[in-house]
mmCIF file of N, CA and C in Angstrom:
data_model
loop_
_atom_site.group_PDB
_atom_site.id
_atom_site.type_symbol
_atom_site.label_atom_id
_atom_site.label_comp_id
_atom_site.label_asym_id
_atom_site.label_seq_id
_atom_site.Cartn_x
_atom_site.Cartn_y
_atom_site.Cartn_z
ATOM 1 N N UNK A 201 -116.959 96.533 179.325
ATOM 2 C CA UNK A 201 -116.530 96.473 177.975
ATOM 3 C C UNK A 201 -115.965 95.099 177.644
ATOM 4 N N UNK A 202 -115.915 94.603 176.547
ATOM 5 C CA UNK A 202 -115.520 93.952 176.096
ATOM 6 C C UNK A 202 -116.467 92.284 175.885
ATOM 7 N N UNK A 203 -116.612 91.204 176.027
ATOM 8 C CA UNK A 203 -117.070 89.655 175.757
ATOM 9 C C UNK A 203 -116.644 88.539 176.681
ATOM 10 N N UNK A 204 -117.285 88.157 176.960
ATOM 11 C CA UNK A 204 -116.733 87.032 177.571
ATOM 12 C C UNK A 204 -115.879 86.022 176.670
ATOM 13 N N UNK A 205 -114.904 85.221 177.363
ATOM 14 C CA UNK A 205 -113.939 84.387 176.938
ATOM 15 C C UNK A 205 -113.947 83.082 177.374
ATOM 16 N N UNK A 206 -114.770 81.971 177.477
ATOM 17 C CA UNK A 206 -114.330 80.837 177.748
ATOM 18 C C UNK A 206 -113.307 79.733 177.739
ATOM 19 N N UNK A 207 -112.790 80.190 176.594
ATOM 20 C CA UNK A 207 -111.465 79.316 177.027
ATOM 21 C C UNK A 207 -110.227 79.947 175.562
ATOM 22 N N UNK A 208 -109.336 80.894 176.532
ATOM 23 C CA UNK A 208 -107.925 80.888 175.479
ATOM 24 C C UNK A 208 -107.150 80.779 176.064
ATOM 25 N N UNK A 209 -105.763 80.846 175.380
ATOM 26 C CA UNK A 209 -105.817 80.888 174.098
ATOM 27 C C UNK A 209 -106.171 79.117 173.298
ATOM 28 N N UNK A 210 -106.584 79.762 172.166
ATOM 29 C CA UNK A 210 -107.497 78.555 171.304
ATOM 30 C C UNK A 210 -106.363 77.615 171.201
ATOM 31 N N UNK A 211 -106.843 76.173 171.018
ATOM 32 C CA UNK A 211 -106.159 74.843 171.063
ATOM 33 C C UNK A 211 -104.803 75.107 170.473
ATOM 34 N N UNK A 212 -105.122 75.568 169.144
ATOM 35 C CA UNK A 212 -104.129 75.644 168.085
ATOM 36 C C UNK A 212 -102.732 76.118 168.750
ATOM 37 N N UNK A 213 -102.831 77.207 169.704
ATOM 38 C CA UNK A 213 -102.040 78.296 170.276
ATOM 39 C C UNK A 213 -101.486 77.051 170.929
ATOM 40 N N UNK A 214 -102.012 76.206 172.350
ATOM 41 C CA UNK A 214 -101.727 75.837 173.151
ATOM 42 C C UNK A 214 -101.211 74.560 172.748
ATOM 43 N N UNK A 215 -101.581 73.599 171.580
ATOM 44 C CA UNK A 215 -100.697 72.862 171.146
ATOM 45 C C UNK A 215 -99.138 73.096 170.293
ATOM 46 N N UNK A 216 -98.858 74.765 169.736
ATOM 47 C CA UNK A 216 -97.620 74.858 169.165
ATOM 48 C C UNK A 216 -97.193 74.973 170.630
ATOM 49 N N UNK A 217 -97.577 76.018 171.382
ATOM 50 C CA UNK A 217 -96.944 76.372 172.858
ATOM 51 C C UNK A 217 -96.162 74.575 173.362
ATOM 52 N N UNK A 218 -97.259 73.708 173.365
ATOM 53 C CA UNK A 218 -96.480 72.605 173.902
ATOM 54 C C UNK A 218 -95.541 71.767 173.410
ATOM 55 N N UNK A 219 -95.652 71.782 171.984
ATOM 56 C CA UNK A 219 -94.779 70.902 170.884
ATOM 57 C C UNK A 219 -93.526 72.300 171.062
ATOM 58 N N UNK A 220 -93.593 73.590 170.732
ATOM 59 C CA UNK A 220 -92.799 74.005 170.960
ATOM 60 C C UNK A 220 -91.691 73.991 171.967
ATOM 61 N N UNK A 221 -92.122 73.780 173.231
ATOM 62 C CA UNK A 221 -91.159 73.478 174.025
ATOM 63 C C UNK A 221 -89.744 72.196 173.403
ATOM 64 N N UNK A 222 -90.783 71.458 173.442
ATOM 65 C CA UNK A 222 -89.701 70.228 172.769
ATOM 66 C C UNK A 222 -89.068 70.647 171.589
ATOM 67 N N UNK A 223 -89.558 71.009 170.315
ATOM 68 C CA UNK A 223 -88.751 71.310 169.114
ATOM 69 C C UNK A 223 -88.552 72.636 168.701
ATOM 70 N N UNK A 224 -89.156 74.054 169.380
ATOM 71 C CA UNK A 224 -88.535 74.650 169.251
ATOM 72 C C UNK A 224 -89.821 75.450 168.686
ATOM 73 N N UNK A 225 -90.390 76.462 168.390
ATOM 74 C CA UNK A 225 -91.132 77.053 168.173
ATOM 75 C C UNK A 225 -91.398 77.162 166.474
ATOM 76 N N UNK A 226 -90.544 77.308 165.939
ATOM 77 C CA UNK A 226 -90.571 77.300 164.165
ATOM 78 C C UNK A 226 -90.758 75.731 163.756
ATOM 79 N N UNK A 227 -89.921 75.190 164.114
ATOM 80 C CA UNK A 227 -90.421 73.405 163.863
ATOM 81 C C UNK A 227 -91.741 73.026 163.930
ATOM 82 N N UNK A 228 -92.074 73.647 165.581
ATOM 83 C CA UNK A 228 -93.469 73.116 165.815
ATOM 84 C C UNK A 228 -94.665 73.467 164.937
ATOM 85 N N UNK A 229 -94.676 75.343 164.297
ATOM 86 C CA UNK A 229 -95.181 75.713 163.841
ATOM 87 C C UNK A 229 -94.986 75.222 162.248
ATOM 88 N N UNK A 230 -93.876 74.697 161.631
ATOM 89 C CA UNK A 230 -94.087 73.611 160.329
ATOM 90 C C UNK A 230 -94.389 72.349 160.104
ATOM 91 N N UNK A 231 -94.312 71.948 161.462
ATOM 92 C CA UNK A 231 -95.089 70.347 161.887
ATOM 93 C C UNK A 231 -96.603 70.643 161.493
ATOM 94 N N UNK A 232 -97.087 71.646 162.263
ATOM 95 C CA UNK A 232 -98.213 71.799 162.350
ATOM 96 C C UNK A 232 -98.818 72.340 160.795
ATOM 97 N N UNK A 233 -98.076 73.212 160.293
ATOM 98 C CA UNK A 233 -98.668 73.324 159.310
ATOM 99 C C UNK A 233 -99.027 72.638 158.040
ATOM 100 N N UNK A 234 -97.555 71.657 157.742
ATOM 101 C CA UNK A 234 -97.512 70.314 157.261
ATOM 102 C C UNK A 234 -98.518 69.308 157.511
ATOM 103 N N UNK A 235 -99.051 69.185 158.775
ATOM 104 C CA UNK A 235 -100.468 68.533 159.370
ATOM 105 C C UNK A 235 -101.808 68.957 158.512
ATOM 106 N N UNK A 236 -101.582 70.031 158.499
ATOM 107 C CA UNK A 236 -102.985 70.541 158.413
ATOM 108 C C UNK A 236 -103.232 70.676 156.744
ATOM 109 N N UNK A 237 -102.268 71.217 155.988
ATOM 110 C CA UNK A 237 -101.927 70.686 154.573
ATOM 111 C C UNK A 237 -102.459 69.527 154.397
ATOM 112 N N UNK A 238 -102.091 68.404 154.752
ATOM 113 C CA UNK A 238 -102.660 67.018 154.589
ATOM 114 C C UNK A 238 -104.231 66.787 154.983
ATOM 115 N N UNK A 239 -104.574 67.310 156.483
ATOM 116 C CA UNK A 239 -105.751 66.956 157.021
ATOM 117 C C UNK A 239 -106.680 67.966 155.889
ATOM 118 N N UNK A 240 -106.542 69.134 156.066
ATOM 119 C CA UNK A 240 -107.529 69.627 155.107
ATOM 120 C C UNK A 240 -108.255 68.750 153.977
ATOM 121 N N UNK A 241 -107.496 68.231 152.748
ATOM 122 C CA UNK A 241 -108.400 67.508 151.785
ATOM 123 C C UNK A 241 -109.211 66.636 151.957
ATOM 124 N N UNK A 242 -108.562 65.863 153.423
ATOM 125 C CA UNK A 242 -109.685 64.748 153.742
ATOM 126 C C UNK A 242 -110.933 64.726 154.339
ATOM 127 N N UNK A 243 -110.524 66.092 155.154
ATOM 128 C CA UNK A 243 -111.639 66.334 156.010
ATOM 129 C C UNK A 243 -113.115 67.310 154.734
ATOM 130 N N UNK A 244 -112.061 67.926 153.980
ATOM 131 C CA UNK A 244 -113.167 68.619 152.821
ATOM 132 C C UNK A 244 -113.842 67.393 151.840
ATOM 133 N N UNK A 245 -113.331 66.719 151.653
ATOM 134 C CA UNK A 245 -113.927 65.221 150.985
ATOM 135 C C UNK A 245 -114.697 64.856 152.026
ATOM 136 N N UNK A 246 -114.988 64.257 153.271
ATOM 137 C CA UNK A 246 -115.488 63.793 153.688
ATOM 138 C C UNK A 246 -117.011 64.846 154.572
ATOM 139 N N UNK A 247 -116.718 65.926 154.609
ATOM 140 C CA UNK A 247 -117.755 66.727 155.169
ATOM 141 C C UNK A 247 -118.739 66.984 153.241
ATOM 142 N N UNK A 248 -117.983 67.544 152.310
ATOM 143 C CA UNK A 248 -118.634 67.732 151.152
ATOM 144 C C UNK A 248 -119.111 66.163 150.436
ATOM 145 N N UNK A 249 -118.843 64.806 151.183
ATOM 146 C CA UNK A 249 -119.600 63.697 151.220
ATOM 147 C C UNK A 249 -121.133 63.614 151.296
ATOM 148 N N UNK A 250 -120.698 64.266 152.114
ATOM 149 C CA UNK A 250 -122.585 64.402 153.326
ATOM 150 C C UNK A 250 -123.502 65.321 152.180
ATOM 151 N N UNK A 251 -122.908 65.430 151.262
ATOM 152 C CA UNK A 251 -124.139 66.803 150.584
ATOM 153 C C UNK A 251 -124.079 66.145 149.455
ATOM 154 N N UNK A 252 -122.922 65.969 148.990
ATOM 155 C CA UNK A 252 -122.671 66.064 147.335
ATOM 156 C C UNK A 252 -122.199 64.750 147.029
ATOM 157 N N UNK A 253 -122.132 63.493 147.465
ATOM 158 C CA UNK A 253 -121.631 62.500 147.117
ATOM 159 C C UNK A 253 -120.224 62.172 146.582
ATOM 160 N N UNK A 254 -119.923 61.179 146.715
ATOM 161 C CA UNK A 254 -118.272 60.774 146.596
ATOM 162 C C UNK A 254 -117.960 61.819 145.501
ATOM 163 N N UNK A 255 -118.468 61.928 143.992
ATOM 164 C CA UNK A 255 -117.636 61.996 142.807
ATOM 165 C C UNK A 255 -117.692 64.015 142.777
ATOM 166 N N UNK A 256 -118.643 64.564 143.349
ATOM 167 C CA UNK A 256 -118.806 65.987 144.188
ATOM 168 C C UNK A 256 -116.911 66.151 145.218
ATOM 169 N N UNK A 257 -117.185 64.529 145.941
ATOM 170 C CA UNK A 257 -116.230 64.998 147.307
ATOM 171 C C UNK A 257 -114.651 64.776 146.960
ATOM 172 N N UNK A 258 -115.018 64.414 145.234
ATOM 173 C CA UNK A 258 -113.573 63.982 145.270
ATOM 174 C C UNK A 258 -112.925 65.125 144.326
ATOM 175 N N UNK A 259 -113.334 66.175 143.660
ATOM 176 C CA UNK A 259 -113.320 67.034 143.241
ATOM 177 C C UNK A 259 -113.320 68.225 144.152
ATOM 178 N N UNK A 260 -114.081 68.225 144.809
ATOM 179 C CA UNK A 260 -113.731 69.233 145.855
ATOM 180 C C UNK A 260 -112.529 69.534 146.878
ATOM 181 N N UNK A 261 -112.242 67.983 147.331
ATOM 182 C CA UNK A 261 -111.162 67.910 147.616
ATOM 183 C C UNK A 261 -109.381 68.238 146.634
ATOM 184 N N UNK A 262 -109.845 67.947 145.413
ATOM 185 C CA UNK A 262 -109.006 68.098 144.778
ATOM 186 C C UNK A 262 -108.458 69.763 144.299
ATOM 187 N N UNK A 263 -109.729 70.460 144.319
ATOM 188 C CA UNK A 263 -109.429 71.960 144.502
ATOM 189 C C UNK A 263 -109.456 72.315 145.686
ATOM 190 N N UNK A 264 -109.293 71.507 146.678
ATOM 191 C CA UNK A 264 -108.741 72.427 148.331
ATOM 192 C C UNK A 264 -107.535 72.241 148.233
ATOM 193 N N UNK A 265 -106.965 71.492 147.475
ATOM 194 C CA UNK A 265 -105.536 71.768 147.381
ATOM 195 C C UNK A 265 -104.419 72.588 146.607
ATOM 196 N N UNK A 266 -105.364 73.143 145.872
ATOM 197 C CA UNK A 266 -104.967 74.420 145.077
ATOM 198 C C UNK A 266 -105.387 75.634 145.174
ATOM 199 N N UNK A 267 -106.618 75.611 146.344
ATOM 200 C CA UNK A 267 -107.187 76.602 146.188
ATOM 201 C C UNK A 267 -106.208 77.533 147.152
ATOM 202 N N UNK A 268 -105.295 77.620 148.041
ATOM 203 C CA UNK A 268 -104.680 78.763 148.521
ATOM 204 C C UNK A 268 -103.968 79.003 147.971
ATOM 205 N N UNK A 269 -103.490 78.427 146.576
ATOM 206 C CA UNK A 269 -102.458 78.963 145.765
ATOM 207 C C UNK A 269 -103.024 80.196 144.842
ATOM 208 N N UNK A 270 -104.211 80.094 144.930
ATOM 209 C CA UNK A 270 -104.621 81.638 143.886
ATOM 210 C C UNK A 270 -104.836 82.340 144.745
ATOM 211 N N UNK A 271 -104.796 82.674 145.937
ATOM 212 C CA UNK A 271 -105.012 83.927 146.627
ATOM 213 C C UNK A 271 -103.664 84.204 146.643
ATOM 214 N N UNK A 272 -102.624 83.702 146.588
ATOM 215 C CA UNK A 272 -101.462 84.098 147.003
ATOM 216 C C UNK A 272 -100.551 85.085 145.825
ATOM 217 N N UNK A 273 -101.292 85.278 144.704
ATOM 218 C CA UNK A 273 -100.662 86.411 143.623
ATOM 219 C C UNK A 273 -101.374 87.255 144.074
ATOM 220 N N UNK A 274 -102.378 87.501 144.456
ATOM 221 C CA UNK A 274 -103.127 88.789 145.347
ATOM 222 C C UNK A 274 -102.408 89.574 146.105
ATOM 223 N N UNK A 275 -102.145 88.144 146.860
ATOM 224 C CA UNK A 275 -101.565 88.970 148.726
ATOM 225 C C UNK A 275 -99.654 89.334 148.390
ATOM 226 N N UNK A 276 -99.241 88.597 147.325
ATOM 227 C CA UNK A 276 -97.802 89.263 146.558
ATOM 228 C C UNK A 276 -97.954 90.760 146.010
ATOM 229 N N UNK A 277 -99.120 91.216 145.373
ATOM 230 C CA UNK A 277 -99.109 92.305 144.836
ATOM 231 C C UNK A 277 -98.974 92.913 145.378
ATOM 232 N N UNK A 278 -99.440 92.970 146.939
ATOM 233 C CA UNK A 278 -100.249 94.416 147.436
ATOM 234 C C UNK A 278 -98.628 94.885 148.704
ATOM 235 N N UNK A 279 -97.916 93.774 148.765
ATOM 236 C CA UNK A 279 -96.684 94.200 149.026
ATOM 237 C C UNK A 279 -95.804 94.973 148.591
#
């Protein structure tokens, strides 16, 4: 039963695990999330580059940064 596993737990896990040690587990996990806040738009501009050209990638990027804010009156309701 069950799948094979090549390698966990996934990076993500094993880099709070290590930053955590040093700052503490909640820090590490708002470092990180603060990171990824930022990295997201650039990396969505630059992959939606490859298809849609700059004035596509710069718009797209510009709604990845709003876009988890409308799921989030959803996931308030159902609380």
């Amino acid at each position: 039963g069950g799948f094979t596993v090549t390698s966990y737990p996934p990076l993500a896990h094993q880099l709070l695990a290590v930053v955590g040690n040093v700052t503490g587990l909640e820090l590490a996990y708002v470092v990180f999330t603060l990171l990824l806040m930022i990295c997201t738009p650039i990396v969505i501009y630059k992959f939606t580059r490859i298809f849609g050209g700059p004035i596509a990638a710069g718009y797209a990027s510009l709604v990845s940064i709003f876009l988890p804010g409308i799921f989030l009156p959803k996931i308030l309701e159902r609380k």
